[in-house]
Tab-separated table of C-alpha atoms in Angstrom:
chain	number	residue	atom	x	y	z
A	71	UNK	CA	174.958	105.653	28.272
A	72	UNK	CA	172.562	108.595	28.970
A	73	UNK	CA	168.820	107.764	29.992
A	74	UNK	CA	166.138	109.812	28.546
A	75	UNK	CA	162.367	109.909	29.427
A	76	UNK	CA	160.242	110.739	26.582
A	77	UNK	CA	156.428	110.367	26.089
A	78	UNK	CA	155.024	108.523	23.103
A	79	UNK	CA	151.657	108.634	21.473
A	80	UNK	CA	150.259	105.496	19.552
A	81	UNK	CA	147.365	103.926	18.799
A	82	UNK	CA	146.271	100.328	19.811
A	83	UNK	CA	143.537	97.876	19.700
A	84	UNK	CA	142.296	96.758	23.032
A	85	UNK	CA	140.079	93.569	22.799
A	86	UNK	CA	137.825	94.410	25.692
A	87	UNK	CA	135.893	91.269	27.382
A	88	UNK	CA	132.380	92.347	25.470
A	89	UNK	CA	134.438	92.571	22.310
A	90	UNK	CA	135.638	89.048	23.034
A	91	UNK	CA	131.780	87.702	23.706
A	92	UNK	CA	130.354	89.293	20.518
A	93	UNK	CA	133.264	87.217	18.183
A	94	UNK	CA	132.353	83.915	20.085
A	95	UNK	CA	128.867	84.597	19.797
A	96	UNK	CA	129.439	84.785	15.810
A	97	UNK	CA	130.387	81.457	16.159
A	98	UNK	CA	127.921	79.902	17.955
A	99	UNK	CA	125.859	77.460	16.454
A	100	UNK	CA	121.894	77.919	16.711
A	101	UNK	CA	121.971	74.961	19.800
A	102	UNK	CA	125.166	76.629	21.199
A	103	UNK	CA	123.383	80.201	21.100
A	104	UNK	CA	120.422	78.727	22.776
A	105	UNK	CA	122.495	77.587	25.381
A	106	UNK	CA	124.251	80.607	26.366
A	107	UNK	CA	121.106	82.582	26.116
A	108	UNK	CA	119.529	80.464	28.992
A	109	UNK	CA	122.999	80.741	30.892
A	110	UNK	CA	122.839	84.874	30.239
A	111	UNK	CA	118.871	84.523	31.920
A	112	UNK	CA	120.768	83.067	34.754
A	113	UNK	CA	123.331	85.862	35.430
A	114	UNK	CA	121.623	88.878	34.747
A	115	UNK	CA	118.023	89.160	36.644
A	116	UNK	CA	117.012	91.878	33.631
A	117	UNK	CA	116.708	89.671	31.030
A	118	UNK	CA	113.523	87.682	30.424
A	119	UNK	CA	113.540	85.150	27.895
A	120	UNK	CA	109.998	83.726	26.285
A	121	UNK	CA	110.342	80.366	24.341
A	122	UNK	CA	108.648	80.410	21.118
A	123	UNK	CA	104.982	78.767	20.709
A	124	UNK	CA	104.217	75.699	18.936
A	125	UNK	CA	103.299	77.677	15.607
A	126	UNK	CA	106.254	80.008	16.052
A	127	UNK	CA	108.521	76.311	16.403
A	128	UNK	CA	106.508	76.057	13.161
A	129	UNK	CA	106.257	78.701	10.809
A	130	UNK	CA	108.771	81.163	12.622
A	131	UNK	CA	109.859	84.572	12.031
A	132	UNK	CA	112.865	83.752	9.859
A	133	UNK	CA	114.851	85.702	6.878
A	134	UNK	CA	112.740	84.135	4.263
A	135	UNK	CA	108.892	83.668	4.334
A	136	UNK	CA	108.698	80.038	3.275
A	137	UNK	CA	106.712	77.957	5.301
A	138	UNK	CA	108.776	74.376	6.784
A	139	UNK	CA	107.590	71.538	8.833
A	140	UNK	CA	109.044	70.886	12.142
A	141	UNK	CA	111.433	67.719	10.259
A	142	UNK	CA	112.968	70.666	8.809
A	143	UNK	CA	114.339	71.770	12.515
A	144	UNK	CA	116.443	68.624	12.302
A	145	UNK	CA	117.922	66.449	9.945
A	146	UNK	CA	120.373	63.690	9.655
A	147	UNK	CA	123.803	62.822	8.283
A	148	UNK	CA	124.674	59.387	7.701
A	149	UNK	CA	127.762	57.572	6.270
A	150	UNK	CA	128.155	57.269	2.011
A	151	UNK	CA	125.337	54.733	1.530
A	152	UNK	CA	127.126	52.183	0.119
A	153	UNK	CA	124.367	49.889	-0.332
A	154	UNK	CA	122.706	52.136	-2.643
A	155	UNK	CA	126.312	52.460	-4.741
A	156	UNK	CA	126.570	48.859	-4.735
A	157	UNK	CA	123.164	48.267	-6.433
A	158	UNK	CA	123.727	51.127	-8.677
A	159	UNK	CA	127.447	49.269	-9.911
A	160	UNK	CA	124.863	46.030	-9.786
A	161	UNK	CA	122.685	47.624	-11.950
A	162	UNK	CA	125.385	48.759	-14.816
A	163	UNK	CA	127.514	45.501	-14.076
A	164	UNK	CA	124.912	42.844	-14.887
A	165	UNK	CA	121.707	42.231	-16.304
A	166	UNK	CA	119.013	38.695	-16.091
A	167	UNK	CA	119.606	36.433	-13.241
A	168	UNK	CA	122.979	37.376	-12.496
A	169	UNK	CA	121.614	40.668	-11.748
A	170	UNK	CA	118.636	39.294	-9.836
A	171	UNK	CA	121.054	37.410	-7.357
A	172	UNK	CA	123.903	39.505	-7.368
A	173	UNK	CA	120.786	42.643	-5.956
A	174	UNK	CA	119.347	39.753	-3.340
A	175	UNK	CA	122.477	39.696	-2.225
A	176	UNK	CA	123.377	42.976	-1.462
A	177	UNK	CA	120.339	43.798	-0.101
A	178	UNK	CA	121.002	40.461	2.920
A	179	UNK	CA	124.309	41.936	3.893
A	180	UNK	CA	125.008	43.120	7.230
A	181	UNK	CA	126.319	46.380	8.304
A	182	UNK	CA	130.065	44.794	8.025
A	183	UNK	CA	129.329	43.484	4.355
A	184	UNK	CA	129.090	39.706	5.408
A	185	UNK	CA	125.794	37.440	3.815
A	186	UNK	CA	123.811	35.276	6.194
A	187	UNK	CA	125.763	31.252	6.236
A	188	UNK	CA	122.183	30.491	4.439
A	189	UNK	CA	119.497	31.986	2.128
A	190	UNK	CA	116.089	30.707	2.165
A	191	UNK	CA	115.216	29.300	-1.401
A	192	UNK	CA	118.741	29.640	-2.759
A	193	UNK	CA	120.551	27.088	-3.438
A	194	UNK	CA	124.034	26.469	-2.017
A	195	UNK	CA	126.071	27.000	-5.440
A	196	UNK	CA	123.671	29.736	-6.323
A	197	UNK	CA	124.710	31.618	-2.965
A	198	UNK	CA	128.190	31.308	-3.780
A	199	UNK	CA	127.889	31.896	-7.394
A	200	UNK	CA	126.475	35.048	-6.460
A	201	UNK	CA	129.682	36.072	-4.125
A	202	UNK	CA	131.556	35.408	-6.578
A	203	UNK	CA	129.817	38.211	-8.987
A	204	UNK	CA	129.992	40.629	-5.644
A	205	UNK	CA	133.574	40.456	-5.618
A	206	UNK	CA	133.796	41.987	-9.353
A	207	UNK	CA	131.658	45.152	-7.994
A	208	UNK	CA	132.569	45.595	-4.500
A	209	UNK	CA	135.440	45.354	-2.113
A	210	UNK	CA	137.334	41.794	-1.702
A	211	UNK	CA	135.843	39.559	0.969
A	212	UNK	CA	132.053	41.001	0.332
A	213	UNK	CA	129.803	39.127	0.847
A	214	UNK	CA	131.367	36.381	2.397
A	215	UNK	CA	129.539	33.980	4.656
A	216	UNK	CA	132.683	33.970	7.419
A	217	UNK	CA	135.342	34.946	8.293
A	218	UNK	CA	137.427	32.157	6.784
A	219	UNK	CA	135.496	32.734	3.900
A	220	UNK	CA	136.098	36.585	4.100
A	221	UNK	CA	140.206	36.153	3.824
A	222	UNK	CA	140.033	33.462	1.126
A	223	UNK	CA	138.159	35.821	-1.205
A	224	UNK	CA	141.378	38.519	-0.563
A	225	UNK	CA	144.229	35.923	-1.700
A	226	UNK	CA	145.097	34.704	-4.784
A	227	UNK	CA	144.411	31.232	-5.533
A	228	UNK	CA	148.013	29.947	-5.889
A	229	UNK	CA	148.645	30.681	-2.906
A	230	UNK	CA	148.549	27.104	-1.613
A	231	UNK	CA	150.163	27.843	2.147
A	232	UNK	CA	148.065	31.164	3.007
A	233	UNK	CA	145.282	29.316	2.138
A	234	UNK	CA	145.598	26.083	4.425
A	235	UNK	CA	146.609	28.703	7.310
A	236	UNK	CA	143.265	30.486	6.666
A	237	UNK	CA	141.445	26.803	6.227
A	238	UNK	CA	143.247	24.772	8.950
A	239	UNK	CA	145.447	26.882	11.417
A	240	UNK	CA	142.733	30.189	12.080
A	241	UNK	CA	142.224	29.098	15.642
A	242	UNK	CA	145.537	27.473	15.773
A	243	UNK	CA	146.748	31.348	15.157
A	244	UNK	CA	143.969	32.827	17.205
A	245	UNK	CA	145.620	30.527	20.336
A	246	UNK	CA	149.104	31.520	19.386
A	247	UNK	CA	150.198	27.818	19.568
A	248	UNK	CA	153.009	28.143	16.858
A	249	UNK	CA	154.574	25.176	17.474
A	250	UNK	CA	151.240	22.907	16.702
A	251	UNK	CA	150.633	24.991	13.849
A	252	UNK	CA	154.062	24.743	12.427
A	253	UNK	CA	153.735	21.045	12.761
A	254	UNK	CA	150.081	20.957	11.563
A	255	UNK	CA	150.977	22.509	8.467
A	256	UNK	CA	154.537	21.604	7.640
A	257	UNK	CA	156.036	25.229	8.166
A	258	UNK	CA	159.029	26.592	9.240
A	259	UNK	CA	159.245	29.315	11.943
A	260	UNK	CA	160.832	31.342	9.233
A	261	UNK	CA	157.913	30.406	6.514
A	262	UNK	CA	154.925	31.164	9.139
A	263	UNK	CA	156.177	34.355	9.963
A	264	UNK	CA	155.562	35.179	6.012
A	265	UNK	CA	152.555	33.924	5.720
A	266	UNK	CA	151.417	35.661	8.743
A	267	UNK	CA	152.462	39.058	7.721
A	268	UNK	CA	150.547	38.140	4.549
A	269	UNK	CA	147.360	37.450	6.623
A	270	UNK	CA	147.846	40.911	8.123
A	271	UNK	CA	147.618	42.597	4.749
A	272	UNK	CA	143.871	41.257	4.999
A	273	UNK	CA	140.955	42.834	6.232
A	274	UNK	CA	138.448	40.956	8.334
A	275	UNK	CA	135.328	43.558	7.700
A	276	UNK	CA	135.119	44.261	3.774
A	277	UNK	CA	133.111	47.161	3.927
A	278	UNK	CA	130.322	49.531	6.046
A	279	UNK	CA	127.174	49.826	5.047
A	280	UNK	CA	124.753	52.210	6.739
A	281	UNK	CA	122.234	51.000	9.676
A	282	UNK	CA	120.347	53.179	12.263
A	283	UNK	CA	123.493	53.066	14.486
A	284	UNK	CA	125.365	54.949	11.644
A	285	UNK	CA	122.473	58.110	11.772
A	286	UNK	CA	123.474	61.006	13.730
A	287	UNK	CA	120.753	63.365	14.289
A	288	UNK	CA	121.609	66.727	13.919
A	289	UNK	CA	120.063	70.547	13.799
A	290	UNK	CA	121.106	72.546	10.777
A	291	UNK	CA	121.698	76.584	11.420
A	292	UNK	CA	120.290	77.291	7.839
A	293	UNK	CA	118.013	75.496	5.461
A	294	UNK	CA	117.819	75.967	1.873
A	295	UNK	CA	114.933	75.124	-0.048
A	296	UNK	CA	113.882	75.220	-4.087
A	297	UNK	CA	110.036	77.363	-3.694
A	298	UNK	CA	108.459	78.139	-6.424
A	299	UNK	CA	111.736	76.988	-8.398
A	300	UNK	CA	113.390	79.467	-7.016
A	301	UNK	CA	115.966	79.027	-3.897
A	302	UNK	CA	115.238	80.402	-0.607
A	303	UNK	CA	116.950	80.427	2.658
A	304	UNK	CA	115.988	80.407	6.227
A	305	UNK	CA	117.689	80.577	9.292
A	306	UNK	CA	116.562	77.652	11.873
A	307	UNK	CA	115.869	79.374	14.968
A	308	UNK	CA	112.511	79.010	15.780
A	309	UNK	CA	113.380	77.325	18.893
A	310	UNK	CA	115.110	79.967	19.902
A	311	UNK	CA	113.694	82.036	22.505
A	312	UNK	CA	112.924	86.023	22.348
A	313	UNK	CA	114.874	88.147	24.791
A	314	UNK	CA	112.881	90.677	26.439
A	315	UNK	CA	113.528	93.214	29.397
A	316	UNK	CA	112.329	91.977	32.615
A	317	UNK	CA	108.651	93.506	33.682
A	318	UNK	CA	109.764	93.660	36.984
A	319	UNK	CA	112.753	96.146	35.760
A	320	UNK	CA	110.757	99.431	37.111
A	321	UNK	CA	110.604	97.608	40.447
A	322	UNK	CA	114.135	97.216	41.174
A	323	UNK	CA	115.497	100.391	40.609
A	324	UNK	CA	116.294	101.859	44.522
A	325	UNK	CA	118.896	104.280	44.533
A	326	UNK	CA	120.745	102.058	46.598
A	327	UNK	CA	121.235	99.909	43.552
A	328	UNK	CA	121.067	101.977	40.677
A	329	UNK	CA	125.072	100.978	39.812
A	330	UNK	CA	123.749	97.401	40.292
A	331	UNK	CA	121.042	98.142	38.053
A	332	UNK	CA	122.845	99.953	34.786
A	333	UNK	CA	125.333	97.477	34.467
A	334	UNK	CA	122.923	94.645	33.773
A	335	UNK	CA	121.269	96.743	31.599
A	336	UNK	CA	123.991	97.998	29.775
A	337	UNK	CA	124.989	94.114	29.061
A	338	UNK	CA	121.021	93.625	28.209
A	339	UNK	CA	121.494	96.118	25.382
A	340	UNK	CA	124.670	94.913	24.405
A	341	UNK	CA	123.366	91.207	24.051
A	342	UNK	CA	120.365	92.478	21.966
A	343	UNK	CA	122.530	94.649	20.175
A	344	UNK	CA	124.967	91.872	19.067
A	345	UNK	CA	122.350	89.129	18.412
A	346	UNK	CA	120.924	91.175	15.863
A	347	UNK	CA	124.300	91.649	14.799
A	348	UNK	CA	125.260	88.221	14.476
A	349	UNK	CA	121.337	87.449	12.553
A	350	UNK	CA	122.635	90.206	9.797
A	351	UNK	CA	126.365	88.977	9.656
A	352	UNK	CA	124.932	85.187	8.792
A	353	UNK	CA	122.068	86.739	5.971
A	354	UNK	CA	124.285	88.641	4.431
A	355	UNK	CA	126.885	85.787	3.898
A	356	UNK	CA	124.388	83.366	3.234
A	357	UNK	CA	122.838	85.902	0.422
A	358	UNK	CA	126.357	85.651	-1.536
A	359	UNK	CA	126.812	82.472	-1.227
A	360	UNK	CA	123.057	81.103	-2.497
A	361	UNK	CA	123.737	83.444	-5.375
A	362	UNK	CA	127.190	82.230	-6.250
A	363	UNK	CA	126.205	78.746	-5.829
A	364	UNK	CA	123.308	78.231	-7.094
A	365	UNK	CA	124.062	75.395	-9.235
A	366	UNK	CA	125.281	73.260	-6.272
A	367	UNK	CA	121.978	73.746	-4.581
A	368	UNK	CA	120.257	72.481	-7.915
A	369	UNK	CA	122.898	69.490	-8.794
A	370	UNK	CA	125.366	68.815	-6.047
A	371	UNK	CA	128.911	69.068	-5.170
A	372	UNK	CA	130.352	68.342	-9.196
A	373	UNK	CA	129.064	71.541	-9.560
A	374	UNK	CA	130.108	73.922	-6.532
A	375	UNK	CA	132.326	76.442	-8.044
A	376	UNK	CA	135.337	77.917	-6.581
A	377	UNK	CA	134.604	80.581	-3.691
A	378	UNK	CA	136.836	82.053	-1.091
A	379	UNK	CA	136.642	83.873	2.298
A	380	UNK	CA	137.784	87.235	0.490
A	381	UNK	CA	135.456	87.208	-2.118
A	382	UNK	CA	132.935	86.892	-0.018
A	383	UNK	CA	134.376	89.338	2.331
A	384	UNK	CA	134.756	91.923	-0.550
A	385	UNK	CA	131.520	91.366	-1.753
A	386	UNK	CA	130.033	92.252	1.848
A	387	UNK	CA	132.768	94.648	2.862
A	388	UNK	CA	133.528	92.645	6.344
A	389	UNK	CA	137.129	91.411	7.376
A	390	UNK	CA	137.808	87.795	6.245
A	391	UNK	CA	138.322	86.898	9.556
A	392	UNK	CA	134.530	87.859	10.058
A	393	UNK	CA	133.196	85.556	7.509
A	394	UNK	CA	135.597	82.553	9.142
A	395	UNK	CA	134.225	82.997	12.293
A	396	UNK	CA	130.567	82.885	10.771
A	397	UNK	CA	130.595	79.976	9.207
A	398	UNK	CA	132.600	78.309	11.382
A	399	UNK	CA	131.215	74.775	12.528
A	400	UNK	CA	127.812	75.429	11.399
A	401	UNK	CA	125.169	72.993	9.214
A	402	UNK	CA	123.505	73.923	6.108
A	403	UNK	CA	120.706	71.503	4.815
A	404	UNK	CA	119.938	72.536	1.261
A	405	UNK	CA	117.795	70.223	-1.211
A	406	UNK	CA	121.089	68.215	-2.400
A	407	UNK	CA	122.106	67.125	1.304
A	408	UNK	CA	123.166	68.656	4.516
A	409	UNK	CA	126.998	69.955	4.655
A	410	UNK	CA	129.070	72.243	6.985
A	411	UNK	CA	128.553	75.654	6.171
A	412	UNK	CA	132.799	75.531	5.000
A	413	UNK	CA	132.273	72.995	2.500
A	414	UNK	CA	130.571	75.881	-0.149
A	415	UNK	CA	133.773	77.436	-0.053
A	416	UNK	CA	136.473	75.635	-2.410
A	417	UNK	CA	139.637	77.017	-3.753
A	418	UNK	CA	139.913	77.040	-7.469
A	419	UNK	CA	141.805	74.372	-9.724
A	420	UNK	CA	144.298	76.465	-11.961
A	421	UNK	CA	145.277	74.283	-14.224
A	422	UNK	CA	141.646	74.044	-15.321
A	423	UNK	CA	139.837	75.630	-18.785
A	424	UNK	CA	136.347	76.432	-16.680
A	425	UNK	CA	136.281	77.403	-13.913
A	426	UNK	CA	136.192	74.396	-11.195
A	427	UNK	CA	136.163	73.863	-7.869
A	428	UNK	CA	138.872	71.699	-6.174
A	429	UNK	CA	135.717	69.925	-4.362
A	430	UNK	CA	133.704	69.381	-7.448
A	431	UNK	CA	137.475	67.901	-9.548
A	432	UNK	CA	137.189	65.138	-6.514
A	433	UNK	CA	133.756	64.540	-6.921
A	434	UNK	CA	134.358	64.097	-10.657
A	435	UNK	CA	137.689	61.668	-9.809
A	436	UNK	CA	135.191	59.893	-6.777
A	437	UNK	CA	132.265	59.166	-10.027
A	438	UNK	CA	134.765	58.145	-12.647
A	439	UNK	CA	136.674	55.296	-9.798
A	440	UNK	CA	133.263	54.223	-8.598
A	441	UNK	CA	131.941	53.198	-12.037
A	442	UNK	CA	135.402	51.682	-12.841
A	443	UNK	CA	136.112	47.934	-13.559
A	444	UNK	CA	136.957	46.928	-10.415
A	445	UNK	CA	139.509	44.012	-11.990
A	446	UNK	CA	140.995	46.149	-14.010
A	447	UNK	CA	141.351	49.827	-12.566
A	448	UNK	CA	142.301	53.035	-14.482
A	449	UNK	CA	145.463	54.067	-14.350
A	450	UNK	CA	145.922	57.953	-13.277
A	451	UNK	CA	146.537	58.797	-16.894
A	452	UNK	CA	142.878	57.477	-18.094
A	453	UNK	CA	141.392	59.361	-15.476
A	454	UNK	CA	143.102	62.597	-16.136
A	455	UNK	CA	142.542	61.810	-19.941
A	456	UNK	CA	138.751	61.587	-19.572
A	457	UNK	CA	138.578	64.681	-16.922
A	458	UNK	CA	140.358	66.422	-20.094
A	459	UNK	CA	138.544	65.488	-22.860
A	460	UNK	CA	135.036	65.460	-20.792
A	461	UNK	CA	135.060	68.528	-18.705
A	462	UNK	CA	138.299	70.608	-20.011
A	463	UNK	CA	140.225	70.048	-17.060
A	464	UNK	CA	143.625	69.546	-17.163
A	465	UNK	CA	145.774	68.009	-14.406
A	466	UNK	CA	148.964	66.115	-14.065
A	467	UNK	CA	148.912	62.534	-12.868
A	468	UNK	CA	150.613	63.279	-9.462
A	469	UNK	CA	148.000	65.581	-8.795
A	470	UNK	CA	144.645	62.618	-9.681
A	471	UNK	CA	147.103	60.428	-7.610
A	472	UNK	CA	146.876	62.486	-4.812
A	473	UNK	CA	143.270	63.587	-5.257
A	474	UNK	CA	142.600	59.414	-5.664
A	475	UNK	CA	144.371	58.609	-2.266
């Protein structure tokens, strides 16, 4: 075998550590950019950072000119109120006094969907009349004064053994004292052991409804507003400070430590450089996607239309990766509710007519199963037969069955 030395030429992409820093500071959100800023004032005695004034907090120098209050700097996102849905189903479910106690009801449950043991000025049969009606609507167990109470509203009624467990042997269980509760209720070893994989199947908390604990306060990157009925957007960062050179700068410039000097300005211009960089990257992304989907920002997620990375990357001539990185893990309030940024992008449905959104087909499936009969459920077929004949989409039943679960 005969070694040869030969020179090659080729071309290759280095990723160099301020190459690195400008895709991380892409995806930054506006708290994590604030952040690093402060930690950049830190390391490099050059830069000089200036938070903004009360009316700049205010009225800011953002993309668009609207004006915003300082609750737009933060919002909240809170679990599906469920209360709300369940007074809505109320609402379409019964009408008179059934309709009267079934709301007073809902409106006295706690955050794990259980009603106080009593009601001022309603009558013990009333109270339970009305859980009764709450079980039609809303999860089984609602409603429910106990625990006991809870699993006895999951069973069937002829279920004559699960049902003295629940009554008579809870604590018994609780304890773990088999033997007395075998006795207690005339059961076998064999014959408990059924029954008490039964009582697994239950579920002790019927539902969540919202409470303060459930709000998580949080601060959206962009906000989208309807001005003038027309939309606008805005990038949040008026609390973000200005970066500015350091006054001092023509003071510390000895020859001794010129070197010392140009590197921390070379990373000053750099930083400035690639904030502005990372402002433009956002506007120009955000500018697609407000005009693509604008009817989302009107009427909500049924109607968010099907938008990928590329197109938007096309549109804007940037790499796909670019755009990922961008909207990567940051929060959009618009006038319809506060999302990630990802959640306006949805792949498209092709078994559909129109053009659809797989995001706004679920939200379609989530309406049709919340207004359903709650004793009697639609089968996978009804629900594809209604998306067909309502909105043109077709899809087979293993497909809703997926989208249901």
């Amino acid at each position: 075998m005969d070694i040869i030395l030969k020179q090659q030429q080729q071309q290759k992409m280095m990723m160099t550590p301020q190459l690195q820093q400008s895709i991380e500071l892409l995806q930054y959100t506006t708290l994590e950019l604030e952040q690093f800023l402060y930690e950049q004032q830190l390391e490099n005695p050059l830069i000089d950072l200036q938070p903004p004034s009360f009316q700049e907090r205010i009225y800011g120098n953002s993309y668009s000119p609207f004006r915003t209050t300082e609750n737009d700097l933060y919002t909240k996102i809170v679990e599906l109120n469920y209360r709300e849905e369940l007074l809505q189903l109320a609402t379409l479910t019964f009408a008179g006094d059934d309709l009267q106690i079934v709301q007073f009801l809902i409106e006295q449950l706690d955050n794990k969907g259980y009603s106080p043991a009593h009601l001022s000025n309603v009558a013990e049969e009333q109270h339970y009349y009305g859980i009764q009606l709450l079980q039609q609507i809303g999860p089984p167990g609602i409603g429910a004064r106990n625990l006991q109470e809870c699993l006895l509203l999951q069973i069937e009624e002829n279920n004559y053994d699960l049902q003295q467990l629940i009554q008579k042997g809870l604590f018994l269980l609780a304890e773990r004292k088999f033997p007395e509760l075998m006795k207690s209720l005339k059961l076998s070893k064999e014959q408990l052991l059924a029954l008490i994989n039964q009582l697994q199947q239950l579920t002790p908390i019927p539902c969540t409804l919202n409470s303060e604990d459930n709000i998580e306060y949080v601060t959206p990157d962009i906000v989208v507003v309807i001005e003038d009925s027309t939309l606008q957007f805005s990038l949040n960062d008026r609390s973000m400070p200005s970066i500015r050179l350091h006054d001092s700068y023509a003071s510390i410039l000895p020859l001794a430590e010129q070197a010392y000097v140009k590197q921390h300005y070379k990373h000053y211009e750099w930083l400035v450089h690639s904030l502005h960089r990372r402002r433009q990257t956002i506007i120009r992304i955000m500018s697609v996607v407000l005009q693509h989907q604008q009817q989302f920002f009107y009427k909500g997620l049924p109607y968010l239309k099907p938008l990928s990375l590329r197109d938007v990357a096309t549109q804007i001539d940037m790499h796909e990766s670019t755009v990922s990185r961008a909207i990567r893990n940051k929060i959009i309030l618009t006038p319809v509710g506060t999302y990630l940024w990802k959640d306006l992008f949805s792949s498209k449905i092709e078994s559909t007519q129109t053009e659809h959104s797989q995001t706004s087909i679920l939200e379609m499936i989530k309406k049709i199963i919340t207004f359903e009969n709650k004793q009697k459920p639609l089968s996978d077929q009804k629900i594809a037969e209604s998306l067909a004949s309502s909105f043109q989409i077709h899809l087979a039943r293993r497909t809703i069955s997926k989208y249901r679960d």
